[in-house]
mmCIF file of C-alpha atoms in Angstrom:
data_model
loop_
_atom_site.group_PDB
_atom_site.id
_atom_site.type_symbol
_atom_site.label_atom_id
_atom_site.label_comp_id
_atom_site.label_asym_id
_atom_site.label_seq_id
_atom_site.Cartn_x
_atom_site.Cartn_y
_atom_site.Cartn_z
ATOM 1 C CA UNK A 10 4.871 -57.213 -2.709
ATOM 2 C CA UNK A 11 4.766 -56.456 -6.416
ATOM 3 C CA UNK A 12 6.565 -53.450 -7.935
ATOM 4 C CA UNK A 13 3.125 -51.944 -8.414
ATOM 5 C CA UNK A 14 2.515 -52.049 -4.665
ATOM 6 C CA UNK A 15 5.937 -50.485 -4.014
ATOM 7 C CA UNK A 16 5.021 -47.650 -6.313
ATOM 8 C CA UNK A 17 1.661 -47.156 -4.667
ATOM 9 C CA UNK A 18 3.211 -47.059 -1.188
ATOM 10 C CA UNK A 19 5.888 -44.719 -2.429
ATOM 11 C CA UNK A 20 3.309 -42.418 -3.949
ATOM 12 C CA UNK A 21 1.304 -42.315 -0.727
ATOM 13 C CA UNK A 22 4.392 -41.651 1.400
ATOM 14 C CA UNK A 23 5.488 -38.938 -1.020
ATOM 15 C CA UNK A 24 2.141 -37.211 -0.964
ATOM 16 C CA UNK A 25 2.077 -37.458 2.831
ATOM 17 C CA UNK A 26 5.469 -35.753 3.045
ATOM 18 C CA UNK A 27 4.319 -33.030 0.659
ATOM 19 C CA UNK A 28 1.239 -32.360 2.743
ATOM 20 C CA UNK A 29 3.270 -32.193 5.945
ATOM 21 C CA UNK A 30 5.855 -29.976 4.323
ATOM 22 C CA UNK A 31 3.408 -27.442 2.946
ATOM 23 C CA UNK A 32 1.386 -27.364 6.158
ATOM 24 C CA UNK A 33 4.606 -26.901 8.119
ATOM 25 C CA UNK A 34 5.550 -23.545 6.636
ATOM 26 C CA UNK A 35 2.137 -21.915 6.763
ATOM 27 C CA UNK A 36 1.964 -18.503 8.427
ATOM 28 C CA UNK A 37 0.040 -18.348 11.658
ATOM 29 C CA UNK A 38 -2.219 -15.579 10.474
ATOM 30 C CA UNK A 39 -3.035 -16.938 7.063
ATOM 31 C CA UNK A 40 -6.486 -17.808 5.868
ATOM 32 C CA UNK A 41 -6.526 -20.792 3.594
ATOM 33 C CA UNK A 42 -9.202 -22.055 1.303
ATOM 34 C CA UNK A 43 -9.562 -25.812 1.610
ATOM 35 C CA UNK A 44 -7.359 -27.607 -0.887
ATOM 36 C CA UNK A 45 -7.362 -24.909 -3.570
ATOM 37 C CA UNK A 46 -3.941 -23.626 -2.568
ATOM 38 C CA UNK A 47 -4.999 -20.019 -2.033
ATOM 39 C CA UNK A 48 -3.973 -18.455 1.259
ATOM 40 C CA UNK A 49 -4.262 -14.860 2.417
ATOM 41 C CA UNK A 50 -1.437 -13.618 4.621
ATOM 42 C CA UNK A 51 -0.998 -10.474 6.750
ATOM 43 C CA UNK A 52 -4.218 -8.640 5.872
ATOM 44 C CA UNK A 53 -4.625 -5.176 7.397
ATOM 45 C CA UNK A 54 -6.654 -1.999 7.048
ATOM 46 C CA UNK A 55 -5.012 1.280 8.095
ATOM 47 C CA UNK A 56 -7.397 3.326 10.228
ATOM 48 C CA UNK A 57 -9.216 5.383 7.562
ATOM 49 C CA UNK A 58 -9.137 9.190 7.940
ATOM 50 C CA UNK A 59 -12.492 9.513 6.150
ATOM 51 C CA UNK A 60 -15.409 7.323 5.097
ATOM 52 C CA UNK A 61 -13.265 5.263 2.777
ATOM 53 C CA UNK A 62 -10.241 3.078 3.259
ATOM 54 C CA UNK A 63 -8.079 0.363 1.808
ATOM 55 C CA UNK A 64 -7.252 -3.232 2.650
ATOM 56 C CA UNK A 65 -3.833 -4.736 1.991
ATOM 57 C CA UNK A 66 -2.625 -8.336 2.100
ATOM 58 C CA UNK A 67 -0.543 -10.956 0.356
ATOM 59 C CA UNK A 68 -2.415 -13.662 -1.548
ATOM 60 C CA UNK A 69 -0.401 -16.845 -1.908
ATOM 61 C CA UNK A 70 -1.156 -19.599 -4.362
ATOM 62 C CA UNK A 71 0.546 -22.897 -3.565
ATOM 63 C CA UNK A 72 -1.498 -24.676 -6.221
ATOM 64 C CA UNK A 73 -0.353 -25.580 -9.712
ATOM 65 C CA UNK A 74 -2.899 -23.418 -11.502
ATOM 66 C CA UNK A 75 -3.103 -19.647 -11.809
ATOM 67 C CA UNK A 76 -6.072 -18.181 -10.025
ATOM 68 C CA UNK A 77 -7.800 -14.836 -10.241
ATOM 69 C CA UNK A 78 -9.358 -12.569 -7.642
ATOM 70 C CA UNK A 79 -12.674 -11.513 -9.138
ATOM 71 C CA UNK A 80 -14.243 -9.427 -6.390
ATOM 72 C CA UNK A 81 -14.217 -8.508 -2.753
ATOM 73 C CA UNK A 82 -17.061 -7.693 -0.389
ATOM 74 C CA UNK A 83 -17.362 -6.472 3.174
ATOM 75 C CA UNK A 84 -20.270 -5.636 5.440
ATOM 76 C CA UNK A 85 -18.513 -2.485 6.702
ATOM 77 C CA UNK A 86 -18.567 -0.771 3.292
ATOM 78 C CA UNK A 87 -21.303 0.300 0.911
ATOM 79 C CA UNK A 88 -19.117 -0.760 -1.983
ATOM 80 C CA UNK A 89 -15.839 -2.622 -2.354
ATOM 81 C CA UNK A 90 -13.647 -2.362 -5.427
ATOM 82 C CA UNK A 91 -10.326 -3.705 -6.633
ATOM 83 C CA UNK A 92 -7.946 -0.834 -7.330
ATOM 84 C CA UNK A 93 -4.451 -0.089 -8.445
ATOM 85 C CA UNK A 94 -2.407 3.011 -7.773
ATOM 86 C CA UNK A 95 0.011 3.813 -10.554
ATOM 87 C CA UNK A 96 2.564 6.513 -11.056
ATOM 88 C CA UNK A 97 3.102 8.233 -14.381
ATOM 89 C CA UNK A 98 5.409 11.197 -14.852
ATOM 90 C CA UNK A 99 5.327 11.813 -11.125
ATOM 91 C CA UNK A 100 1.534 11.831 -10.934
ATOM 92 C CA UNK A 101 -0.163 9.183 -8.859
ATOM 93 C CA UNK A 102 -3.451 7.936 -10.135
ATOM 94 C CA UNK A 103 -5.807 5.224 -9.188
ATOM 95 C CA UNK A 104 -7.875 2.982 -11.391
ATOM 96 C CA UNK A 105 -10.316 0.194 -10.878
ATOM 97 C CA UNK A 106 -9.079 -3.206 -12.027
ATOM 98 C CA UNK A 107 -11.339 -6.059 -13.058
ATOM 99 C CA UNK A 108 -9.273 -8.870 -11.577
ATOM 100 C CA UNK A 109 -5.967 -9.615 -9.894
ATOM 101 C CA UNK A 110 -3.982 -12.603 -11.196
ATOM 102 C CA UNK A 111 -2.507 -14.921 -8.575
ATOM 103 C CA UNK A 112 0.188 -16.988 -10.318
ATOM 104 C CA UNK A 113 0.544 -20.711 -9.674
ATOM 105 C CA UNK A 114 3.091 -21.391 -6.924
ATOM 106 C CA UNK A 115 3.450 -17.684 -6.470
ATOM 107 C CA UNK A 116 1.887 -14.768 -4.757
ATOM 108 C CA UNK A 117 0.262 -11.425 -5.397
ATOM 109 C CA UNK A 118 0.811 -8.463 -3.142
ATOM 110 C CA UNK A 119 -1.764 -5.843 -2.333
ATOM 111 C CA UNK A 120 0.435 -3.162 -0.853
ATOM 112 C CA UNK A 121 0.459 0.514 -0.098
ATOM 113 C CA UNK A 122 0.997 2.537 -3.241
ATOM 114 C CA UNK A 123 0.077 -0.438 -5.412
ATOM 115 C CA UNK A 124 -2.860 -2.800 -5.663
ATOM 116 C CA UNK A 125 -5.424 -2.518 -2.904
ATOM 117 C CA UNK A 126 -9.001 -3.341 -2.063
ATOM 118 C CA UNK A 127 -10.853 -0.061 -1.710
ATOM 119 C CA UNK A 128 -13.551 0.113 0.951
ATOM 120 C CA UNK A 129 -16.034 2.788 -0.113
ATOM 121 C CA UNK A 130 -18.856 4.462 1.821
ATOM 122 C CA UNK A 131 -17.864 2.997 5.157
ATOM 123 C CA UNK A 132 -20.947 2.419 7.281
ATOM 124 C CA UNK A 133 -19.119 3.185 10.513
ATOM 125 C CA UNK A 134 -15.793 4.659 11.564
ATOM 126 C CA UNK A 135 -13.135 1.961 11.711
ATOM 127 C CA UNK A 136 -10.849 2.281 14.718
ATOM 128 C CA UNK A 137 -7.563 0.660 15.565
ATOM 129 C CA UNK A 138 -8.264 -2.777 17.007
ATOM 130 C CA UNK A 139 -11.463 -3.313 15.018
ATOM 131 C CA UNK A 140 -11.721 -6.336 12.754
ATOM 132 C CA UNK A 141 -12.966 -6.060 9.191
ATOM 133 C CA UNK A 142 -14.493 -9.129 7.616
ATOM 134 C CA UNK A 143 -13.775 -9.481 3.918
ATOM 135 C CA UNK A 144 -15.043 -12.057 1.480
ATOM 136 C CA UNK A 145 -12.827 -12.570 -1.539
ATOM 137 C CA UNK A 146 -14.139 -14.427 -4.569
ATOM 138 C CA UNK A 147 -11.620 -16.284 -6.698
ATOM 139 C CA UNK A 148 -12.197 -17.834 -10.078
ATOM 140 C CA UNK A 149 -10.951 -21.267 -8.983
ATOM 141 C CA UNK A 150 -10.769 -21.202 -5.203
ATOM 142 C CA UNK A 151 -14.243 -19.730 -4.808
ATOM 143 C CA UNK A 152 -15.040 -17.641 -1.755
ATOM 144 C CA UNK A 153 -12.534 -17.043 1.021
ATOM 145 C CA UNK A 154 -13.640 -15.221 4.126
ATOM 146 C CA UNK A 155 -11.010 -13.486 6.199
ATOM 147 C CA UNK A 156 -10.634 -10.976 8.993
ATOM 148 C CA UNK A 157 -8.317 -7.981 8.632
ATOM 149 C CA UNK A 158 -7.322 -5.973 11.717
ATOM 150 C CA UNK A 159 -7.585 -2.180 11.628
ATOM 151 C CA UNK A 160 -4.173 -0.748 12.481
ATOM 152 C CA UNK A 161 -3.240 2.784 13.537
ATOM 153 C CA UNK A 162 -2.496 4.967 10.533
ATOM 154 C CA UNK A 163 0.775 6.176 12.028
ATOM 155 C CA UNK A 164 1.811 2.671 12.971
ATOM 156 C CA UNK A 165 2.000 1.345 9.433
ATOM 157 C CA UNK A 166 5.230 1.396 7.514
ATOM 158 C CA UNK A 167 4.972 1.869 3.775
ATOM 159 C CA UNK A 168 5.904 -1.018 1.557
ATOM 160 C CA UNK A 169 5.284 0.776 -1.643
ATOM 161 C CA UNK A 170 7.116 0.102 -4.806
ATOM 162 C CA UNK A 171 4.646 2.188 -6.751
ATOM 163 C CA UNK A 172 3.110 -0.871 -8.329
ATOM 164 C CA UNK A 173 1.554 -4.092 -7.223
ATOM 165 C CA UNK A 174 3.562 -7.197 -7.786
ATOM 166 C CA UNK A 175 2.966 -10.752 -8.705
ATOM 167 C CA UNK A 176 5.783 -13.207 -8.323
ATOM 168 C CA UNK A 177 6.093 -16.891 -8.915
ATOM 169 C CA UNK A 178 8.536 -19.505 -7.731
ATOM 170 C CA UNK A 179 7.108 -22.124 -10.076
ATOM 171 C CA UNK A 180 10.257 -22.717 -12.092
ATOM 172 C CA UNK A 181 12.821 -23.122 -9.338
ATOM 173 C CA UNK B 15 -0.145 -30.571 -9.669
ATOM 174 C CA UNK B 16 1.829 -32.128 -6.806
ATOM 175 C CA UNK B 17 0.078 -35.403 -7.585
ATOM 176 C CA UNK B 18 1.055 -35.060 -11.221
ATOM 177 C CA UNK B 19 4.725 -34.620 -10.311
ATOM 178 C CA UNK B 20 4.582 -37.635 -8.049
ATOM 179 C CA UNK B 21 2.853 -39.812 -10.649
ATOM 180 C CA UNK B 22 5.449 -38.892 -13.261
ATOM 181 C CA UNK B 23 8.130 -39.784 -10.758
ATOM 182 C CA UNK B 24 6.504 -43.191 -10.296
ATOM 183 C CA UNK B 25 6.411 -43.826 -14.039
ATOM 184 C CA UNK B 26 10.004 -42.762 -14.423
ATOM 185 C CA UNK B 27 11.182 -45.016 -11.672
ATOM 186 C CA UNK B 28 9.535 -48.133 -13.160
ATOM 187 C CA UNK B 29 10.814 -51.095 -11.168
ATOM 188 C CA UNK B 30 13.191 -49.230 -8.882
ATOM 189 C CA UNK B 31 12.784 -50.128 -5.241
ATOM 190 C CA UNK B 32 10.548 -48.650 -2.597
ATOM 191 C CA UNK B 33 13.389 -47.074 -0.652
ATOM 192 C CA UNK B 34 14.699 -45.124 -3.612
ATOM 193 C CA UNK B 35 11.223 -43.826 -4.389
ATOM 194 C CA UNK B 36 10.617 -42.722 -0.835
ATOM 195 C CA UNK B 37 13.940 -40.911 -0.980
ATOM 196 C CA UNK B 38 12.892 -39.134 -4.195
ATOM 197 C CA UNK B 39 9.556 -38.180 -2.689
ATOM 198 C CA UNK B 40 11.272 -36.761 0.347
ATOM 199 C CA UNK B 41 13.666 -34.735 -1.806
ATOM 200 C CA UNK B 42 10.730 -33.409 -3.829
ATOM 201 C CA UNK B 43 8.868 -32.510 -0.668
ATOM 202 C CA UNK B 44 11.870 -30.671 0.756
ATOM 203 C CA UNK B 45 12.396 -28.842 -2.548
ATOM 204 C CA UNK B 46 8.779 -27.719 -2.703
ATOM 205 C CA UNK B 47 8.810 -26.776 0.953
ATOM 206 C CA UNK B 48 11.926 -24.678 0.425
ATOM 207 C CA UNK B 49 10.376 -23.000 -2.617
ATOM 208 C CA UNK B 50 7.154 -22.229 -0.768
ATOM 209 C CA UNK B 51 8.883 -20.854 2.334
ATOM 210 C CA UNK B 52 11.583 -19.133 0.285
ATOM 211 C CA UNK B 53 8.832 -17.023 -1.257
ATOM 212 C CA UNK B 54 8.248 -15.465 2.140
ATOM 213 C CA UNK B 55 11.806 -14.244 2.435
ATOM 214 C CA UNK B 56 11.681 -12.754 -1.040
ATOM 215 C CA UNK B 57 8.452 -10.992 -0.156
ATOM 216 C CA UNK B 58 9.936 -9.471 2.975
ATOM 217 C CA UNK B 59 13.016 -8.319 1.127
ATOM 218 C CA UNK B 60 10.966 -6.683 -1.614
ATOM 219 C CA UNK B 61 8.643 -5.042 0.889
ATOM 220 C CA UNK B 62 11.604 -3.534 2.725
ATOM 221 C CA UNK B 63 12.695 -1.586 -0.350
ATOM 222 C CA UNK B 64 11.986 1.897 0.961
ATOM 223 C CA UNK B 65 12.618 5.292 -0.548
ATOM 224 C CA UNK B 66 14.494 8.320 0.672
ATOM 225 C CA UNK B 67 13.864 12.014 0.348
ATOM 226 C CA UNK B 68 15.618 13.780 -2.526
ATOM 227 C CA UNK B 69 17.259 17.180 -2.301
ATOM 228 C CA UNK B 70 16.572 19.282 -5.392
ATOM 229 C CA UNK B 71 19.835 20.424 -6.936
ATOM 230 C CA UNK B 72 18.773 24.065 -7.249
ATOM 231 C CA UNK B 73 16.934 25.314 -4.189
ATOM 232 C CA UNK B 74 13.651 27.015 -5.049
ATOM 233 C CA UNK B 75 11.974 29.806 -3.201
ATOM 234 C CA UNK B 76 8.740 28.539 -1.706
ATOM 235 C CA UNK B 77 5.850 29.254 -4.077
ATOM 236 C CA UNK B 78 3.529 32.194 -3.663
ATOM 237 C CA UNK B 79 -0.200 31.473 -3.793
ATOM 238 C CA UNK B 80 -3.303 32.277 -1.828
ATOM 239 C CA UNK B 81 -5.939 29.697 -0.888
ATOM 240 C CA UNK B 82 -8.571 29.315 1.827
ATOM 241 C CA UNK B 83 -7.866 27.432 5.059
ATOM 242 C CA UNK B 84 -10.275 25.156 6.916
ATOM 243 C CA UNK B 85 -11.563 28.052 9.047
ATOM 244 C CA UNK B 86 -12.531 29.943 5.885
ATOM 245 C CA UNK B 87 -9.669 32.416 6.201
ATOM 246 C CA UNK B 88 -7.561 33.439 3.184
ATOM 247 C CA UNK B 89 -4.123 31.878 3.549
ATOM 248 C CA UNK B 90 -1.078 33.420 1.855
ATOM 249 C CA UNK B 91 1.191 30.403 1.676
ATOM 250 C CA UNK B 92 4.517 32.225 1.346
ATOM 251 C CA UNK B 93 3.783 34.785 4.047
ATOM 252 C CA UNK B 94 2.221 32.325 6.501
ATOM 253 C CA UNK B 95 4.908 29.675 6.278
ATOM 254 C CA UNK B 96 8.093 31.784 5.939
ATOM 255 C CA UNK B 97 10.603 30.938 8.656
ATOM 256 C CA UNK B 98 9.245 27.414 9.163
ATOM 257 C CA UNK B 99 10.370 24.120 7.747
ATOM 258 C CA UNK B 100 7.327 23.608 5.521
ATOM 259 C CA UNK B 101 5.895 20.457 4.013
ATOM 260 C CA UNK B 102 3.484 21.005 1.132
ATOM 261 C CA UNK B 103 1.291 18.313 -0.365
ATOM 262 C CA UNK B 104 -1.467 18.372 -2.946
ATOM 263 C CA UNK B 105 -3.939 15.524 -2.477
ATOM 264 C CA UNK B 106 -7.626 14.806 -1.954
ATOM 265 C CA UNK B 107 -9.663 13.435 0.913
ATOM 266 C CA UNK B 108 -11.256 10.638 -1.129
ATOM 267 C CA UNK B 109 -7.799 9.225 -1.758
ATOM 268 C CA UNK B 110 -7.698 5.841 0.006
ATOM 269 C CA UNK B 111 -4.109 4.808 -0.563
ATOM 270 C CA UNK B 112 -1.350 7.332 -1.275
ATOM 271 C CA UNK B 113 -2.497 10.394 0.730
ATOM 272 C CA UNK B 114 -3.171 8.589 4.032
ATOM 273 C CA UNK B 115 0.160 6.768 3.723
ATOM 274 C CA UNK B 116 2.058 10.047 3.359
ATOM 275 C CA UNK B 117 0.221 11.755 6.196
ATOM 276 C CA UNK B 118 0.365 8.755 8.517
ATOM 277 C CA UNK B 119 4.115 8.657 8.031
ATOM 278 C CA UNK B 120 4.628 12.422 8.338
ATOM 279 C CA UNK B 121 2.662 12.379 11.598
ATOM 280 C CA UNK B 122 4.554 9.307 12.795
ATOM 281 C CA UNK B 123 7.897 10.909 11.843
ATOM 282 C CA UNK B 124 7.088 14.204 13.570
ATOM 283 C CA UNK B 125 6.163 12.296 16.738
ATOM 284 C CA UNK B 126 9.769 11.148 16.911
ATOM 285 C CA UNK B 127 11.490 14.541 16.774
ATOM 286 C CA UNK B 128 12.082 16.633 19.919
ATOM 287 C CA UNK B 129 9.112 18.724 21.005
ATOM 288 C CA UNK B 130 11.266 21.880 20.891
ATOM 289 C CA UNK B 131 11.777 21.375 17.145
ATOM 290 C CA UNK B 132 8.263 20.205 16.358
ATOM 291 C CA UNK B 133 6.872 23.760 16.581
ATOM 292 C CA UNK B 134 9.145 24.913 13.758
ATOM 293 C CA UNK B 135 7.476 22.654 11.216
ATOM 294 C CA UNK B 136 4.321 23.521 9.290
ATOM 295 C CA UNK B 137 2.524 20.829 7.360
ATOM 296 C CA UNK B 138 0.161 21.942 4.609
ATOM 297 C CA UNK B 139 -2.354 19.735 2.823
ATOM 298 C CA UNK B 140 -4.038 21.224 -0.225
ATOM 299 C CA UNK B 141 -7.273 19.495 -1.243
ATOM 300 C CA UNK B 142 -7.355 19.571 -5.056
ATOM 301 C CA UNK B 143 -10.859 18.130 -5.399
ATOM 302 C CA UNK B 144 -13.106 21.072 -4.403
ATOM 303 C CA UNK B 145 -16.417 19.283 -5.187
ATOM 304 C CA UNK B 146 -15.639 16.837 -2.370
ATOM 305 C CA UNK B 147 -12.834 18.545 -0.408
ATOM 306 C CA UNK B 148 -14.948 20.865 1.692
ATOM 307 C CA UNK B 149 -13.084 22.745 4.457
ATOM 308 C CA UNK B 150 -14.942 20.633 7.045
ATOM 309 C CA UNK B 151 -14.007 17.374 5.377
ATOM 310 C CA UNK B 152 -10.353 18.414 5.003
ATOM 311 C CA UNK B 153 -10.288 19.395 8.699
ATOM 312 C CA UNK B 154 -11.747 16.044 9.726
ATOM 313 C CA UNK B 155 -9.307 14.196 7.465
ATOM 314 C CA UNK B 156 -6.266 16.053 8.835
ATOM 315 C CA UNK B 157 -7.366 15.802 12.477
ATOM 316 C CA UNK B 158 -7.126 12.077 12.085
ATOM 317 C CA UNK B 159 -3.357 12.531 11.735
ATOM 318 C CA UNK B 160 -2.485 15.750 13.584
ATOM 319 C CA UNK B 161 -4.714 18.643 14.595
ATOM 320 C CA UNK B 162 -1.911 21.146 13.877
ATOM 321 C CA UNK B 163 -1.747 20.257 10.181
ATOM 322 C CA UNK B 164 -3.064 23.065 7.985
ATOM 323 C CA UNK B 165 -5.640 22.323 5.298
ATOM 324 C CA UNK B 166 -6.228 24.531 2.280
ATOM 325 C CA UNK B 167 -8.479 24.483 -0.730
ATOM 326 C CA UNK B 168 -9.847 26.884 -3.319
ATOM 327 C CA UNK B 169 -11.466 27.185 -6.689
ATOM 328 C CA UNK B 170 -10.135 25.130 -9.588
ATOM 329 C CA UNK B 171 -8.408 28.261 -10.906
ATOM 330 C CA UNK B 172 -6.759 29.023 -7.578
ATOM 331 C CA UNK B 173 -5.676 25.422 -7.170
ATOM 332 C CA UNK B 174 -4.232 25.361 -10.681
ATOM 333 C CA UNK B 175 -2.229 28.528 -9.966
ATOM 334 C CA UNK B 176 -0.924 27.046 -6.709
ATOM 335 C CA UNK B 177 0.201 23.823 -8.367
ATOM 336 C CA UNK B 178 1.876 25.631 -11.246
ATOM 337 C CA UNK B 179 3.618 27.908 -8.718
ATOM 338 C CA UNK B 180 4.831 24.841 -6.826
ATOM 339 C CA UNK B 181 6.136 23.352 -10.069
ATOM 340 C CA UNK B 182 4.181 20.114 -9.904
ATOM 341 C CA UNK B 183 1.931 18.411 -12.449
ATOM 342 C CA UNK B 184 -1.590 19.763 -11.762
ATOM 343 C CA UNK B 185 -4.158 17.314 -10.470
ATOM 344 C CA UNK B 186 -6.756 15.960 -12.867
ATOM 345 C CA UNK B 187 -10.176 14.638 -11.936
ATOM 346 C CA UNK B 188 -10.678 11.365 -13.783
ATOM 347 C CA UNK B 189 -13.927 10.455 -15.516
ATOM 348 C CA UNK B 190 -16.627 9.304 -13.104
ATOM 349 C CA UNK B 191 -17.771 5.685 -13.143
ATOM 350 C CA UNK B 192 -21.395 4.521 -13.339
ATOM 351 C CA UNK B 193 -21.786 5.304 -9.622
ATOM 352 C CA UNK B 194 -20.521 8.864 -10.004
ATOM 353 C CA UNK B 195 -17.259 8.035 -8.241
ATOM 354 C CA UNK B 196 -13.990 9.308 -9.590
ATOM 355 C CA UNK B 197 -10.336 9.290 -8.705
ATOM 356 C CA UNK B 198 -8.029 12.289 -8.913
ATOM 357 C CA UNK B 199 -4.528 11.915 -10.281
ATOM 358 C CA UNK B 200 -2.133 14.192 -8.468
ATOM 359 C CA UNK B 201 1.543 14.696 -7.727
ATOM 360 C CA UNK B 202 2.847 11.792 -5.699
ATOM 361 C CA UNK B 203 5.474 13.555 -3.624
ATOM 362 C CA UNK B 204 5.547 15.927 -0.682
ATOM 363 C CA UNK B 205 7.553 19.135 -1.138
ATOM 364 C CA UNK B 206 9.781 20.377 1.658
ATOM 365 C CA UNK B 207 11.190 23.912 2.068
ATOM 366 C CA UNK B 208 13.658 24.751 4.817
ATOM 367 C CA UNK B 209 12.926 27.810 6.969
ATOM 368 C CA UNK B 210 14.695 30.316 4.730
ATOM 369 C CA UNK B 211 14.284 28.371 1.474
ATOM 370 C CA UNK B 212 17.934 27.323 1.632
ATOM 371 C CA UNK B 213 16.962 23.847 0.433
ATOM 372 C CA UNK B 214 14.084 22.257 -1.445
ATOM 373 C CA UNK B 215 13.271 18.578 -0.957
ATOM 374 C CA UNK B 216 10.980 16.016 -2.517
ATOM 375 C CA UNK B 217 9.610 13.159 -0.419
ATOM 376 C CA UNK B 218 8.381 10.341 -2.656
ATOM 377 C CA UNK B 219 5.824 7.774 -1.566
ATOM 378 C CA UNK B 220 7.577 5.083 0.421
ATOM 379 C CA UNK B 221 9.690 7.200 2.773
ATOM 380 C CA UNK B 222 9.560 5.383 6.086
ATOM 381 C CA UNK B 223 8.674 7.053 9.367
ATOM 382 C CA UNK B 224 12.191 6.693 10.713
ATOM 383 C CA UNK B 225 13.539 8.331 7.571
ATOM 384 C CA UNK B 226 10.971 11.142 7.833
ATOM 385 C CA UNK B 227 12.004 11.713 11.461
ATOM 386 C CA UNK B 228 15.725 11.812 10.673
ATOM 387 C CA UNK B 229 15.364 14.037 7.621
ATOM 388 C CA UNK B 230 12.959 16.474 9.302
ATOM 389 C CA UNK B 231 15.167 16.751 12.382
ATOM 390 C CA UNK B 232 18.109 17.661 10.134
ATOM 391 C CA UNK B 233 16.168 20.041 7.903
ATOM 392 C CA UNK B 234 14.433 21.872 10.736
ATOM 393 C CA UNK B 235 17.816 23.147 11.937
ATOM 394 C CA UNK B 236 18.787 24.609 8.564
ATOM 395 C CA UNK B 237 18.537 28.381 8.337
ATOM 396 C CA UNK B 238 18.159 28.768 12.084
ATOM 397 C CA UNK B 239 20.828 30.444 14.175
ATOM 398 C CA UNK B 240 19.335 29.486 17.526
ATOM 399 C CA UNK B 241 19.613 25.706 17.213
#
């Protein structure tokens, strides 16, 4: 075999190992979009006390390029918006955000008291045990469809830090 | 980008042997795997960073204000809650994130304290968005968490007086978007007054149910001689 062939075999073996390795640590309840590297982990919707609610999740990006969540849609809501809760001088406020940036080899958290997907004008009451179908549209990864369970509102522990977070492990 | 890393590795290795390259690939794979899975641990650690209730250095007497409850009755806050451990929160029913978190956790925390103590706690939600916070809607919203929670609302002037009396930044209705929807910025914490106003507490967003339960069980005994 020529050195060129060695290199080719080595490259193939290396890529095979990478694929196995990345597949090996995936969470059971993640929703992954093909080979784009975007995966949604632990989505949930606390049982809404009124005709509006929020969806939370962690969006992981194992790819080498930043991605961006552009919009979300769901058939249970009249409107779905991307929102962020912020705290200023002790006052909480909420604002619509255009996009959420998912860093390359990192993740973005939608968590209570931070970034969330707001489900507006719910068409029916969501009860614990229901499943909410969400379609997220990313700039690079395109559409990802996922199912978020509705959980009891007293059964959810807060994770709030007051702000949403994006973190990256790209430079380790 | 994984391919790019691997291709660079190939170029760098030039004529080195197959075994060495496989070894390098394996090391790279393990490193990336560790980085990817390590992210999970970091996430869990960060998510676990909870908050605790804060005792205000100088105890305040519970505020005096009058609003209307969900049955349409005038409700004198100081008179109606005196002698009870009282939680007071100013929020709005179209609040999808912060308000349900607080009330879910208060309800969950109260479920954990002994029944004999539960009756000594009054929980008050003040809807600061009168255009949308009708008494019926507030009642429906609160019943989702606990049917004993008390809901109040009033005119903008009454609500302003109540918030100033409670010493919190008054809520502000934000500008409406093209669909007529608006958010309301409001104080993020729940106020707590022990039965005889011996202590005043602030519960920030992020207090866990277990912490609510422990704190409330301690506070409910303050100022009571029969416990």
